[in-house]
JSON list of C-alpha atoms in Angstrom, two decimals:
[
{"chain": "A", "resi": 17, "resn": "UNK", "atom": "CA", "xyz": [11.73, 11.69, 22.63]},
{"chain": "A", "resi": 18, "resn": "UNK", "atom": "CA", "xyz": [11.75, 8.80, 20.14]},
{"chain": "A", "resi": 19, "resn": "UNK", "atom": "CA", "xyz": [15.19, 7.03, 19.03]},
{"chain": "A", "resi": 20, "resn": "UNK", "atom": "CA", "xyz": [12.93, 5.37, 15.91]},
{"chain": "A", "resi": 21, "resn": "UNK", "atom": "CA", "xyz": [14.39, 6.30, 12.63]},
{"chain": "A", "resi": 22, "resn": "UNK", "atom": "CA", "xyz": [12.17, 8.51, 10.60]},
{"chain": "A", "resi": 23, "resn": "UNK", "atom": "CA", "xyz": [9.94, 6.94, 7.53]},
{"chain": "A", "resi": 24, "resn": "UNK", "atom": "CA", "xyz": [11.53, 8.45, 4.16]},
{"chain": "A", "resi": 25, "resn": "UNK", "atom": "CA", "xyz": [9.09, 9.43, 1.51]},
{"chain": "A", "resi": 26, "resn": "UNK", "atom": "CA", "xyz": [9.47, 10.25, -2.16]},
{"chain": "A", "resi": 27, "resn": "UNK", "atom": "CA", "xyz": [6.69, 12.15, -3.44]},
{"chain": "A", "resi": 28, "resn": "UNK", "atom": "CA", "xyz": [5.42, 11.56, -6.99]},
{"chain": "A", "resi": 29, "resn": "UNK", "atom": "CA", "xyz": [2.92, 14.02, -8.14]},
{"chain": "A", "resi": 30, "resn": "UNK", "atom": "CA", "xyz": [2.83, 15.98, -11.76]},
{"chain": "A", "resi": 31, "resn": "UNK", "atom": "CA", "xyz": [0.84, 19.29, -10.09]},
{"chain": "A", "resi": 32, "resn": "UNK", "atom": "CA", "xyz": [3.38, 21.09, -8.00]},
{"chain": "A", "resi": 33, "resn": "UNK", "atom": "CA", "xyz": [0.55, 22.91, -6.09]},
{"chain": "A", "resi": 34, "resn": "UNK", "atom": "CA", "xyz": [-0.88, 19.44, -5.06]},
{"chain": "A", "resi": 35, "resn": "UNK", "atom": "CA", "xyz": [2.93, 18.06, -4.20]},
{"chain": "A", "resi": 36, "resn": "UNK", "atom": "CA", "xyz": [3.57, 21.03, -1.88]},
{"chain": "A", "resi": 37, "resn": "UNK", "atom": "CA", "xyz": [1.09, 20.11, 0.10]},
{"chain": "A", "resi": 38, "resn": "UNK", "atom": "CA", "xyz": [1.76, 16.83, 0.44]},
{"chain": "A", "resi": 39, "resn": "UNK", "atom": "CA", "xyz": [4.98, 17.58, 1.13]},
{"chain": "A", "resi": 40, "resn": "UNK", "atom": "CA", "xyz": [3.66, 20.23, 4.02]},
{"chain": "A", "resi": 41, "resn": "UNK", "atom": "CA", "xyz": [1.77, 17.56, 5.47]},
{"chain": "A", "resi": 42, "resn": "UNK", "atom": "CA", "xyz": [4.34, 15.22, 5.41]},
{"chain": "A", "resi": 43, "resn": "UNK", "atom": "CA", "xyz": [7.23, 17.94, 7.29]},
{"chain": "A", "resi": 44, "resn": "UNK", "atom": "CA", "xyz": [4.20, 18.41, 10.03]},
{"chain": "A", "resi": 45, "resn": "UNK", "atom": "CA", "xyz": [4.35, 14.43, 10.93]},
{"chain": "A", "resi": 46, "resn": "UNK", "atom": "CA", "xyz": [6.49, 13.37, 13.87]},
{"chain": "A", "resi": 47, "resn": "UNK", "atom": "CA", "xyz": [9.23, 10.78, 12.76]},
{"chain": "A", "resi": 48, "resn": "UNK", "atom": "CA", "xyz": [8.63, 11.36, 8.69]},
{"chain": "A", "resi": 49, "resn": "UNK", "atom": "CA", "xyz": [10.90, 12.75, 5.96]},
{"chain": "A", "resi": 50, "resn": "UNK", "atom": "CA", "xyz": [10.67, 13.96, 3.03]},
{"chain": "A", "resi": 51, "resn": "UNK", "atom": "CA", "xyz": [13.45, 12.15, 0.89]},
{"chain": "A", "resi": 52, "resn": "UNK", "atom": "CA", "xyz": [12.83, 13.85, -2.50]},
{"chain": "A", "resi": 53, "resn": "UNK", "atom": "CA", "xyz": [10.06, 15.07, -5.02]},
{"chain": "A", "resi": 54, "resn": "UNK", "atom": "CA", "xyz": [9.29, 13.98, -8.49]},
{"chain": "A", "resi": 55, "resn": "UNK", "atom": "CA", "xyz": [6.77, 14.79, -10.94]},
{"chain": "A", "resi": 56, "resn": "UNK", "atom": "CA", "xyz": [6.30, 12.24, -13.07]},
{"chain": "A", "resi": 57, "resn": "UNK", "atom": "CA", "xyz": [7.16, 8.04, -12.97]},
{"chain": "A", "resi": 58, "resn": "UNK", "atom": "CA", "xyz": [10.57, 8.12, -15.15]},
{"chain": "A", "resi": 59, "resn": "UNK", "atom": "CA", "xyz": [11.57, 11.25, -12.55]},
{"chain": "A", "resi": 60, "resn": "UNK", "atom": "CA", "xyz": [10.76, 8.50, -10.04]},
{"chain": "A", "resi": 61, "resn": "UNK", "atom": "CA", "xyz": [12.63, 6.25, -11.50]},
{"chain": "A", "resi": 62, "resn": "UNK", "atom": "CA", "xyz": [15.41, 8.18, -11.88]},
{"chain": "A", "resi": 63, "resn": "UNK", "atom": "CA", "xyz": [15.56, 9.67, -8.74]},
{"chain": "A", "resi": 64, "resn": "UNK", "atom": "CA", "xyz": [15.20, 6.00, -7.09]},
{"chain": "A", "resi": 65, "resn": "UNK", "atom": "CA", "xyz": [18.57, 4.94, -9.09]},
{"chain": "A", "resi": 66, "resn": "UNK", "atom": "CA", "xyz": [20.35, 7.86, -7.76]},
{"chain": "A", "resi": 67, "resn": "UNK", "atom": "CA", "xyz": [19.77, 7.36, -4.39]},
{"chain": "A", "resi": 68, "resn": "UNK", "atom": "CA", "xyz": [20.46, 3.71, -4.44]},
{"chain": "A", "resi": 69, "resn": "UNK", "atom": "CA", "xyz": [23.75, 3.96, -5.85]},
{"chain": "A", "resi": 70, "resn": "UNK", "atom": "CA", "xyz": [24.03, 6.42, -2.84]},
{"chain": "A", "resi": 71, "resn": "UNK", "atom": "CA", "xyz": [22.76, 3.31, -0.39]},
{"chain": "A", "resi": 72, "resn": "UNK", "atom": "CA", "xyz": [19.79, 6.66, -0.01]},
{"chain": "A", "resi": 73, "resn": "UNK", "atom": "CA", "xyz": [16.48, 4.59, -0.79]},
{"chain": "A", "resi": 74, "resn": "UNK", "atom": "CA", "xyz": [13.50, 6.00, 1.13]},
{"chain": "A", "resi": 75, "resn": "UNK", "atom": "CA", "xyz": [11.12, 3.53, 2.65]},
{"chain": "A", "resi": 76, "resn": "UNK", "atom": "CA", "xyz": [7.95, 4.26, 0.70]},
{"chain": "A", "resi": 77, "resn": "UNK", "atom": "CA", "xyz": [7.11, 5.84, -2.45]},
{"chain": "A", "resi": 78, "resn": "UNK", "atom": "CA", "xyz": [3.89, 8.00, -2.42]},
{"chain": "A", "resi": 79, "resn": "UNK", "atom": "CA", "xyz": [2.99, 7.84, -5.83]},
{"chain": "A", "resi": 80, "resn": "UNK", "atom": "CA", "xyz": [-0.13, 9.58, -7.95]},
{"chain": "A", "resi": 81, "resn": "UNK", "atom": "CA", "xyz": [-2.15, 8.17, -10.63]},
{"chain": "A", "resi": 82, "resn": "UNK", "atom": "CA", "xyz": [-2.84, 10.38, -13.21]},
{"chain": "A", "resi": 83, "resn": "UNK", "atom": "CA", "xyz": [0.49, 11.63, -15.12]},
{"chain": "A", "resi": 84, "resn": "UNK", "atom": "CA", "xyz": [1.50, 12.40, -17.94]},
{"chain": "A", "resi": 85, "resn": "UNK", "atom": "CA", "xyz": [4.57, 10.41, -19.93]},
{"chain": "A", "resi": 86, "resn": "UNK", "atom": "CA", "xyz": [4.52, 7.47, -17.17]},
{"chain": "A", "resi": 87, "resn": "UNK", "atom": "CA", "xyz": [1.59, 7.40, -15.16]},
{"chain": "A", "resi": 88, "resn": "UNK", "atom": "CA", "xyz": [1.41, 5.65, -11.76]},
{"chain": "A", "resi": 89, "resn": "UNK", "atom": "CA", "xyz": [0.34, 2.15, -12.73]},
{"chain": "A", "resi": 90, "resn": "UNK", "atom": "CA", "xyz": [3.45, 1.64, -14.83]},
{"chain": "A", "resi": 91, "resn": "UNK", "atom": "CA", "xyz": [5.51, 3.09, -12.50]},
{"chain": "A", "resi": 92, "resn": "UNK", "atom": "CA", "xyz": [4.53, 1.64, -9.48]},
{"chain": "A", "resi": 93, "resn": "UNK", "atom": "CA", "xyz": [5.23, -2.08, -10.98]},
{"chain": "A", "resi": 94, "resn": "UNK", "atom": "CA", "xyz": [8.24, -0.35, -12.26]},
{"chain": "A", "resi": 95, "resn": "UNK", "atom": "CA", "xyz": [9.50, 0.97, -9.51]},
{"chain": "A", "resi": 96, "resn": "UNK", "atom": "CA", "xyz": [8.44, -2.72, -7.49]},
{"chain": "A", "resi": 97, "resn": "UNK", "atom": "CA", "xyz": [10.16, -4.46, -9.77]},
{"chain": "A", "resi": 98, "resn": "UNK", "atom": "CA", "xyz": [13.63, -2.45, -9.80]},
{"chain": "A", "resi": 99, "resn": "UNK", "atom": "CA", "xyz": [13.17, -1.85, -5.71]},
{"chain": "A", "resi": 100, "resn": "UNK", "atom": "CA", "xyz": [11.35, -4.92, -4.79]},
{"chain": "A", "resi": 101, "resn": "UNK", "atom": "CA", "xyz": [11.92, -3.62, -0.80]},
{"chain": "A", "resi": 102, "resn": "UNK", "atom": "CA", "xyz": [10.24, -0.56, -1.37]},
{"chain": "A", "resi": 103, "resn": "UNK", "atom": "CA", "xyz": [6.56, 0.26, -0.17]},
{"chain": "A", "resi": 104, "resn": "UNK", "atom": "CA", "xyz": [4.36, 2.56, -2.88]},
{"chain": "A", "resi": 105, "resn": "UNK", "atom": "CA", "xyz": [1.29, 4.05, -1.25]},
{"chain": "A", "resi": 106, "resn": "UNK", "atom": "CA", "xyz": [-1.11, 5.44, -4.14]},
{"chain": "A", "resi": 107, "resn": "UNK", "atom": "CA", "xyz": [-2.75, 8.82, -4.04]},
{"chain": "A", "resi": 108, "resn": "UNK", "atom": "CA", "xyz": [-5.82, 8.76, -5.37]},
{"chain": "A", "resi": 109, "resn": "UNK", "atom": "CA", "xyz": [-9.38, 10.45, -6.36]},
{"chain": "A", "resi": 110, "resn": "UNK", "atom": "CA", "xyz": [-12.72, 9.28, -6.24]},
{"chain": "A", "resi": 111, "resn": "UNK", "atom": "CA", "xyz": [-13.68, 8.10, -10.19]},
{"chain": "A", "resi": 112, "resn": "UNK", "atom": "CA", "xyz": [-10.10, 6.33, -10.26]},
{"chain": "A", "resi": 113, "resn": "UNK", "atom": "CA", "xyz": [-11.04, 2.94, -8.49]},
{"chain": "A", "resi": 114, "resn": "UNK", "atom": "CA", "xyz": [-10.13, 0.82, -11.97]},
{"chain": "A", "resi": 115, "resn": "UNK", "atom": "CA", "xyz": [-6.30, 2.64, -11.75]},
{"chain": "A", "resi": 116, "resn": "UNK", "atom": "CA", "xyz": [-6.42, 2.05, -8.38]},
{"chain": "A", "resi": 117, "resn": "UNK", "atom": "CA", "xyz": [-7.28, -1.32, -8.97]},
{"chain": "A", "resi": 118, "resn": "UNK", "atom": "CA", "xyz": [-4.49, -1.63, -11.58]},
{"chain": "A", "resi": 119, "resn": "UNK", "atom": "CA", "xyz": [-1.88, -0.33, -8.92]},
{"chain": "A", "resi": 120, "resn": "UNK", "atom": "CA", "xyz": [-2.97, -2.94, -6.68]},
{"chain": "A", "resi": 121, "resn": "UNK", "atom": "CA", "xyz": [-2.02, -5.83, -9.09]},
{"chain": "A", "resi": 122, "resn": "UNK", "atom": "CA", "xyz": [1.42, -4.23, -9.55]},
{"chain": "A", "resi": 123, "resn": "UNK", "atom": "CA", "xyz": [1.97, -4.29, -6.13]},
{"chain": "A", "resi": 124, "resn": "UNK", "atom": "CA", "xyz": [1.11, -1.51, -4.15]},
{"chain": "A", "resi": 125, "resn": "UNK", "atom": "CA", "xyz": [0.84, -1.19, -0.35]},
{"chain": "A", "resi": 126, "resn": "UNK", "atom": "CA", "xyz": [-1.90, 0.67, -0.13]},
{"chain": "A", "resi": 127, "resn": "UNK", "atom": "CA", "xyz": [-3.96, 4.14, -0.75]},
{"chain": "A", "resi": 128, "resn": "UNK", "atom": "CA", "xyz": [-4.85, 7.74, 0.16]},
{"chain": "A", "resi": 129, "resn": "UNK", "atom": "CA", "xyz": [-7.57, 9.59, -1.11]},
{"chain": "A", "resi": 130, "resn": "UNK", "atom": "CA", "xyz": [-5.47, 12.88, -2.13]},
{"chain": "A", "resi": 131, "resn": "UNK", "atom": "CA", "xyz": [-7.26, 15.14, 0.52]},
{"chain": "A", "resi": 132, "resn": "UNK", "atom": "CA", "xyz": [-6.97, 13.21, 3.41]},
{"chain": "A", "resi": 133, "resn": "UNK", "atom": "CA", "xyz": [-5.72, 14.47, 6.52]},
{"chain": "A", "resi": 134, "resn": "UNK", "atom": "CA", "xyz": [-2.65, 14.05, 8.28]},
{"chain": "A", "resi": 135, "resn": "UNK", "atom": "CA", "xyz": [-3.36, 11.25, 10.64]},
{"chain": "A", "resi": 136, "resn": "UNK", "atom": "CA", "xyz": [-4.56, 8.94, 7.49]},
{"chain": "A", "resi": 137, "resn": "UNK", "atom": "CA", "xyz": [-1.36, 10.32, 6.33]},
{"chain": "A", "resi": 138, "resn": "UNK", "atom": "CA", "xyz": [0.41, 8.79, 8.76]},
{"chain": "A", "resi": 139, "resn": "UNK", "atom": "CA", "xyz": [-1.62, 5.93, 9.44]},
{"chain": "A", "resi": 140, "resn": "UNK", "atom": "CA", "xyz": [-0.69, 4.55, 5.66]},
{"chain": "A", "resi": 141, "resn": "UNK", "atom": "CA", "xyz": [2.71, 5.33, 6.00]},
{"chain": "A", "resi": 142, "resn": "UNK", "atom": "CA", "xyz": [2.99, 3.59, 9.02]},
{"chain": "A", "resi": 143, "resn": "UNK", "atom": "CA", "xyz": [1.33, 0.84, 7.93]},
{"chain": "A", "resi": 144, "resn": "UNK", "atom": "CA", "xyz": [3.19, 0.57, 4.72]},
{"chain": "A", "resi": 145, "resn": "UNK", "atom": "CA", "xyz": [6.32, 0.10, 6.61]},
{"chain": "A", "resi": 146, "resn": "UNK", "atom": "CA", "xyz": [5.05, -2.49, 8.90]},
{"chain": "A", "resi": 147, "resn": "UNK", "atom": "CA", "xyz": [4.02, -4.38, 5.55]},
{"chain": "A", "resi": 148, "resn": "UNK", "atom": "CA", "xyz": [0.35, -4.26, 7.07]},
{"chain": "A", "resi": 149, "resn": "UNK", "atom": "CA", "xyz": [-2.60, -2.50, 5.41]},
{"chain": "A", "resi": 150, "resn": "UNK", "atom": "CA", "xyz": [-4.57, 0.84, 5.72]},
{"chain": "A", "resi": 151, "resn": "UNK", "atom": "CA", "xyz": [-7.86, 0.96, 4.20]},
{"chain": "A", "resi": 152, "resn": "UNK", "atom": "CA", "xyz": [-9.65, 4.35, 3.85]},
{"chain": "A", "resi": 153, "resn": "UNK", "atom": "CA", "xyz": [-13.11, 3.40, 4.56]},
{"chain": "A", "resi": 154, "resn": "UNK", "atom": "CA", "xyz": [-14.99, 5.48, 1.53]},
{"chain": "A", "resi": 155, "resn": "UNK", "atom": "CA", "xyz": [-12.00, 4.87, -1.10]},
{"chain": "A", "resi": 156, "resn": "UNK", "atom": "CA", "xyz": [-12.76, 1.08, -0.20]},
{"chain": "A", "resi": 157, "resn": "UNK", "atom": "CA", "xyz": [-16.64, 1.55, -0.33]},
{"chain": "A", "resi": 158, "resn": "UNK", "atom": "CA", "xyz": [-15.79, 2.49, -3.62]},
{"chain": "A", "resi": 159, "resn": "UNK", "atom": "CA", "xyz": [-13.44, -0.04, -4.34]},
{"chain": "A", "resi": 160, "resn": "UNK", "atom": "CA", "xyz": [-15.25, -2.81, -3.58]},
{"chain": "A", "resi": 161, "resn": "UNK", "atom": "CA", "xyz": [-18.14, -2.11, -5.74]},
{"chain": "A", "resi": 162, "resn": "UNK", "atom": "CA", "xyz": [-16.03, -2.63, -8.70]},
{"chain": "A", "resi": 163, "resn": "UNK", "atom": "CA", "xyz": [-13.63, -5.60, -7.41]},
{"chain": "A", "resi": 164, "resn": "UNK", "atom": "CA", "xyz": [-13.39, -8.64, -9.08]},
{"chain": "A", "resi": 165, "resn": "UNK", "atom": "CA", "xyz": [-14.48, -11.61, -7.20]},
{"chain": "A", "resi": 166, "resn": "UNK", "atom": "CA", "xyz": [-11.77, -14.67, -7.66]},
{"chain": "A", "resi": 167, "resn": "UNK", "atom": "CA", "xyz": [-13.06, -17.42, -9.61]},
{"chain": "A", "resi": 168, "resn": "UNK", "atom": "CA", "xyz": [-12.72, -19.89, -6.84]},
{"chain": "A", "resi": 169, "resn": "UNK", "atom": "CA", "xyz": [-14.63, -18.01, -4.26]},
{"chain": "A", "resi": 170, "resn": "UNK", "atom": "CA", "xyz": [-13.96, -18.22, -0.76]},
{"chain": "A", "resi": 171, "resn": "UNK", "atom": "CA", "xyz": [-14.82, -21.84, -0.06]},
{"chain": "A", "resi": 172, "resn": "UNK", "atom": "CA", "xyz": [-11.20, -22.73, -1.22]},
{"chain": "A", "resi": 173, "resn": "UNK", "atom": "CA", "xyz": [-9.62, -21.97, 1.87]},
{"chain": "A", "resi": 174, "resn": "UNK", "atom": "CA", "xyz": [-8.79, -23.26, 4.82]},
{"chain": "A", "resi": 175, "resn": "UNK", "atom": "CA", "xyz": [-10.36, -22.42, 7.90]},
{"chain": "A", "resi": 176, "resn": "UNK", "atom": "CA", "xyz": [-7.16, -21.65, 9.31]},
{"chain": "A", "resi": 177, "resn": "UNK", "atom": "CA", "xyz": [-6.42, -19.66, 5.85]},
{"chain": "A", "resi": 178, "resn": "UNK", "atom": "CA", "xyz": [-9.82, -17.46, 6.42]},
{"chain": "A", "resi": 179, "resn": "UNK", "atom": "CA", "xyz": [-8.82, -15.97, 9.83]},
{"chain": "A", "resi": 180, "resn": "UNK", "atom": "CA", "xyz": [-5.43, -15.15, 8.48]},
{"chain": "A", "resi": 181, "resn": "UNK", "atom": "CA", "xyz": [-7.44, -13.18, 5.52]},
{"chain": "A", "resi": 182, "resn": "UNK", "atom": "CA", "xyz": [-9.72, -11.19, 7.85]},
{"chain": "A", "resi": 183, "resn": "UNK", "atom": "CA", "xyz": [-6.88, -10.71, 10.57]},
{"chain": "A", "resi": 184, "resn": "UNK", "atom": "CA", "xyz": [-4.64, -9.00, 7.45]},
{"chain": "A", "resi": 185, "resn": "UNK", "atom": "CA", "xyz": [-8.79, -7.18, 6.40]},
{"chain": "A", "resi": 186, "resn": "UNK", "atom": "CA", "xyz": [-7.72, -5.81, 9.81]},
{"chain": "A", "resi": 187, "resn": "UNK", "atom": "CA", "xyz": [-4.14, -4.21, 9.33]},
{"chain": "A", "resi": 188, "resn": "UNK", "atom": "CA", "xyz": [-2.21, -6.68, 11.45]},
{"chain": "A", "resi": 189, "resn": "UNK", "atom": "CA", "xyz": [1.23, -7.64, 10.21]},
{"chain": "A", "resi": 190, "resn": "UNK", "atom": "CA", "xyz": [2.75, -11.25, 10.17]},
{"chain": "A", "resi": 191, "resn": "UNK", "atom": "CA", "xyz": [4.13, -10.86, 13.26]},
{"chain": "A", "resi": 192, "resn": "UNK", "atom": "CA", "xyz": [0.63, -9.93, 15.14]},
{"chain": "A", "resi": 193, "resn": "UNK", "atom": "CA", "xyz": [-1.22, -12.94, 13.22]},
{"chain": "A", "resi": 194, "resn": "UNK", "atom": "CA", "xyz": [1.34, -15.11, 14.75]},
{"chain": "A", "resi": 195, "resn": "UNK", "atom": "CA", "xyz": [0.76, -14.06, 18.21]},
{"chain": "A", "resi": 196, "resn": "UNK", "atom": "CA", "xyz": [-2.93, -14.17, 17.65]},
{"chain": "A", "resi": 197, "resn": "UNK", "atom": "CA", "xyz": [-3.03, -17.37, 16.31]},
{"chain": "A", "resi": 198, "resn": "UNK", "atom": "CA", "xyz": [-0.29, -18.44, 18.48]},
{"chain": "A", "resi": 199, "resn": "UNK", "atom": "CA", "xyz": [1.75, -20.29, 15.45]},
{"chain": "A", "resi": 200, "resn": "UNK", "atom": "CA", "xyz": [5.40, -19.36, 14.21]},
{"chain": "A", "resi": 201, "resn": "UNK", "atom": "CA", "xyz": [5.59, -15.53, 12.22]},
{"chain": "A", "resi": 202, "resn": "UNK", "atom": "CA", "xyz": [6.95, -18.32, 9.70]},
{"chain": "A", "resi": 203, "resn": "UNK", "atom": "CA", "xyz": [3.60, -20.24, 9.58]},
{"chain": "A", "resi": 204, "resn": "UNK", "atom": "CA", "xyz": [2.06, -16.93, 9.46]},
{"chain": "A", "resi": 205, "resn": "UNK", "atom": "CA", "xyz": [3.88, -15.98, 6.42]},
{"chain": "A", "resi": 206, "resn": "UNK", "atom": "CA", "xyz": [3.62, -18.82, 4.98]},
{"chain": "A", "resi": 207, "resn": "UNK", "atom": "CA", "xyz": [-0.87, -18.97, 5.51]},
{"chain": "A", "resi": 208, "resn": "UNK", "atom": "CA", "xyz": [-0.82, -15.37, 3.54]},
{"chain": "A", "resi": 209, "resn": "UNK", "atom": "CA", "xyz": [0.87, -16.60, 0.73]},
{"chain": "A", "resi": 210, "resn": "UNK", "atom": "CA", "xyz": [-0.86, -19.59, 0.49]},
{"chain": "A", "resi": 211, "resn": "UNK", "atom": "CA", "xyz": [-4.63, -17.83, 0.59]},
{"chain": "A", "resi": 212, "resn": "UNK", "atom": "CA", "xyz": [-3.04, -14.90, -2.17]},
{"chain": "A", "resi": 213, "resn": "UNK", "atom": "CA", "xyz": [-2.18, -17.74, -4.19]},
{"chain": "A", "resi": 214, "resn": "UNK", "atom": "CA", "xyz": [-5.13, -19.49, -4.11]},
{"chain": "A", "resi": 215, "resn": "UNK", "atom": "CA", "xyz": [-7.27, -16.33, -4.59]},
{"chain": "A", "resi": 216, "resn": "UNK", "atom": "CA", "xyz": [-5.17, -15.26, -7.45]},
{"chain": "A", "resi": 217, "resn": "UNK", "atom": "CA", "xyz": [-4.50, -12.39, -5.59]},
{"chain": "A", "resi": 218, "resn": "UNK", "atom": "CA", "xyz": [-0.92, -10.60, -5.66]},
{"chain": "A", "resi": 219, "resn": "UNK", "atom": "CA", "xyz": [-0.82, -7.86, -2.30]},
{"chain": "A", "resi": 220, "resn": "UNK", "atom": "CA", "xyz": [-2.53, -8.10, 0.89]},
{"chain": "A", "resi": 221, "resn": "UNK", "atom": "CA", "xyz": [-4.46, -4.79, 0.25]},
{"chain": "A", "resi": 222, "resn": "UNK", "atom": "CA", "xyz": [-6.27, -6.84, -2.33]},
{"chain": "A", "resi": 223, "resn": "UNK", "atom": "CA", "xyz": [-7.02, -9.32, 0.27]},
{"chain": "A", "resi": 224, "resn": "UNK", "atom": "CA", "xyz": [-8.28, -6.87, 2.64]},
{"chain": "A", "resi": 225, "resn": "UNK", "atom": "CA", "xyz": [-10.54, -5.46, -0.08]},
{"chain": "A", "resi": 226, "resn": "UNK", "atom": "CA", "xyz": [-11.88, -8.88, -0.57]},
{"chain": "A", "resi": 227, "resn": "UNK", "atom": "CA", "xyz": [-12.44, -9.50, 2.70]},
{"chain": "A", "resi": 228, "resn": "UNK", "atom": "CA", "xyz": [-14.25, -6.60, 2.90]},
{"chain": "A", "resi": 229, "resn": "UNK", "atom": "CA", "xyz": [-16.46, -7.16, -0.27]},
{"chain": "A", "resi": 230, "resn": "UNK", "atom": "CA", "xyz": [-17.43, -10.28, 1.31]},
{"chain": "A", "resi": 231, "resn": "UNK", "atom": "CA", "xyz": [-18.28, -9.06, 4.33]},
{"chain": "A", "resi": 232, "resn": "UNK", "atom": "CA", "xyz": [-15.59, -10.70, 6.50]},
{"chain": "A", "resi": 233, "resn": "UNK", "atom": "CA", "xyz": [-14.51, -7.52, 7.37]},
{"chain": "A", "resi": 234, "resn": "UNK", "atom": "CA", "xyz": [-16.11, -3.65, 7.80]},
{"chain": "A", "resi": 235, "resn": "UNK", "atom": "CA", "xyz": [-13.78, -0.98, 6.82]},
{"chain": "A", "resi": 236, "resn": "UNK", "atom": "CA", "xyz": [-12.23, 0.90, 9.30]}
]
């Protein structure tokens, strides 16, 4: 029996049908809750500022695109910028990679294509909260198609700086880089900011999706 406290979720979805599920899948997951529902980004919002003033936040916000009043772009840099220690995990479709895209310069974790299965579930939850990064494999086939390759290109980096970018390509958190690379979590920290900067980048997802574009990586 674990003693880890569970993941809390808020679910952000306008179709009720689709939320339920979501929600179902969620319930079925060992060590997961289900904080609270909303259906659109201001009910989000809202929500959010309710349960902070209760000291209630949940741990990541798994957020859809497509909604009427405020969609999930806005609200995911909204919700970033009010709760900067929040994680939002997008739910997406194929045909959405430019919203997707947008999501990812506001600061999302990560995303789900909105039929995946539990374990991917799970798998980007987890990795949310461990500030690493899940990539579905045909989202980012997709994806990376339409990404926009940085002006300076790769040859701006350090050597050093290009194994940190493929080791986050490959989900590992600060901490792991450290111990791979056998340098401080500090240093570690401080490489991954360095190579977003440089790459005009603004979340390690996007730097996984790079690496992956350029063929650093193959997606899991």
């Amino acid at each position: 029996m674990t003693t880890s406290l569970p993941i809390r979720v808020l679910v952000v979805d306008d179709h009720a049908v689709v939320r339920r599920g979501v929600v179902a899948y969620l319930e079925a997951l060992e060590d997961v809750e289900v904080a609270d529902e909303a259906g659109d980004g201001q009910e989000a919002l809202d929500r959010l500022a309710r349960a902070a003033a209760h000291g209630e936040l949940p741990d990541v916000v798994l957020m859809d695109l497509q909604m009427p009043g405020m969609d999930g772009v806005t609200a995911t840099a909204e919700v970033l910028r009010r709760f900067p220690q929040l994680k939002v995990v997008i739910l997406t479709s194929f045909g959405e990679a430019e919203r997707v895209h947008a999501a990812l310069e506001s600061g999302a974790s990560g995303y789900l294509l909105k039929d995946a299965g539990p374990a991917e579930v799970d798998a980007a939850l987890r990795a949310a909260v461990r500030d690493e990064v899940f990539l579905d494999a045909a989202v980012t086939r997709r994806l990376t198609q339409e990404i926009r390759a940085p002006r300076t290109g790769l040859g701006v980096l350090t050597t050093r700086e290009k194994e940190v970018l493929v080791l986050v390509a490959e989900g590992r958190s600060n901490k792991d880089i450290a111990g791979h690379l056998l340098i401080s979590e500090r240093t570690a920290r401080s490489h991954v900011s360095h190579l977003l900067t440089k790459m005009g980048l603004t979340s390690r997802t996007q730097a996984a999706l790079l690496a992956v574009k350029e063929g650093l990586v193959q997606p899991r």
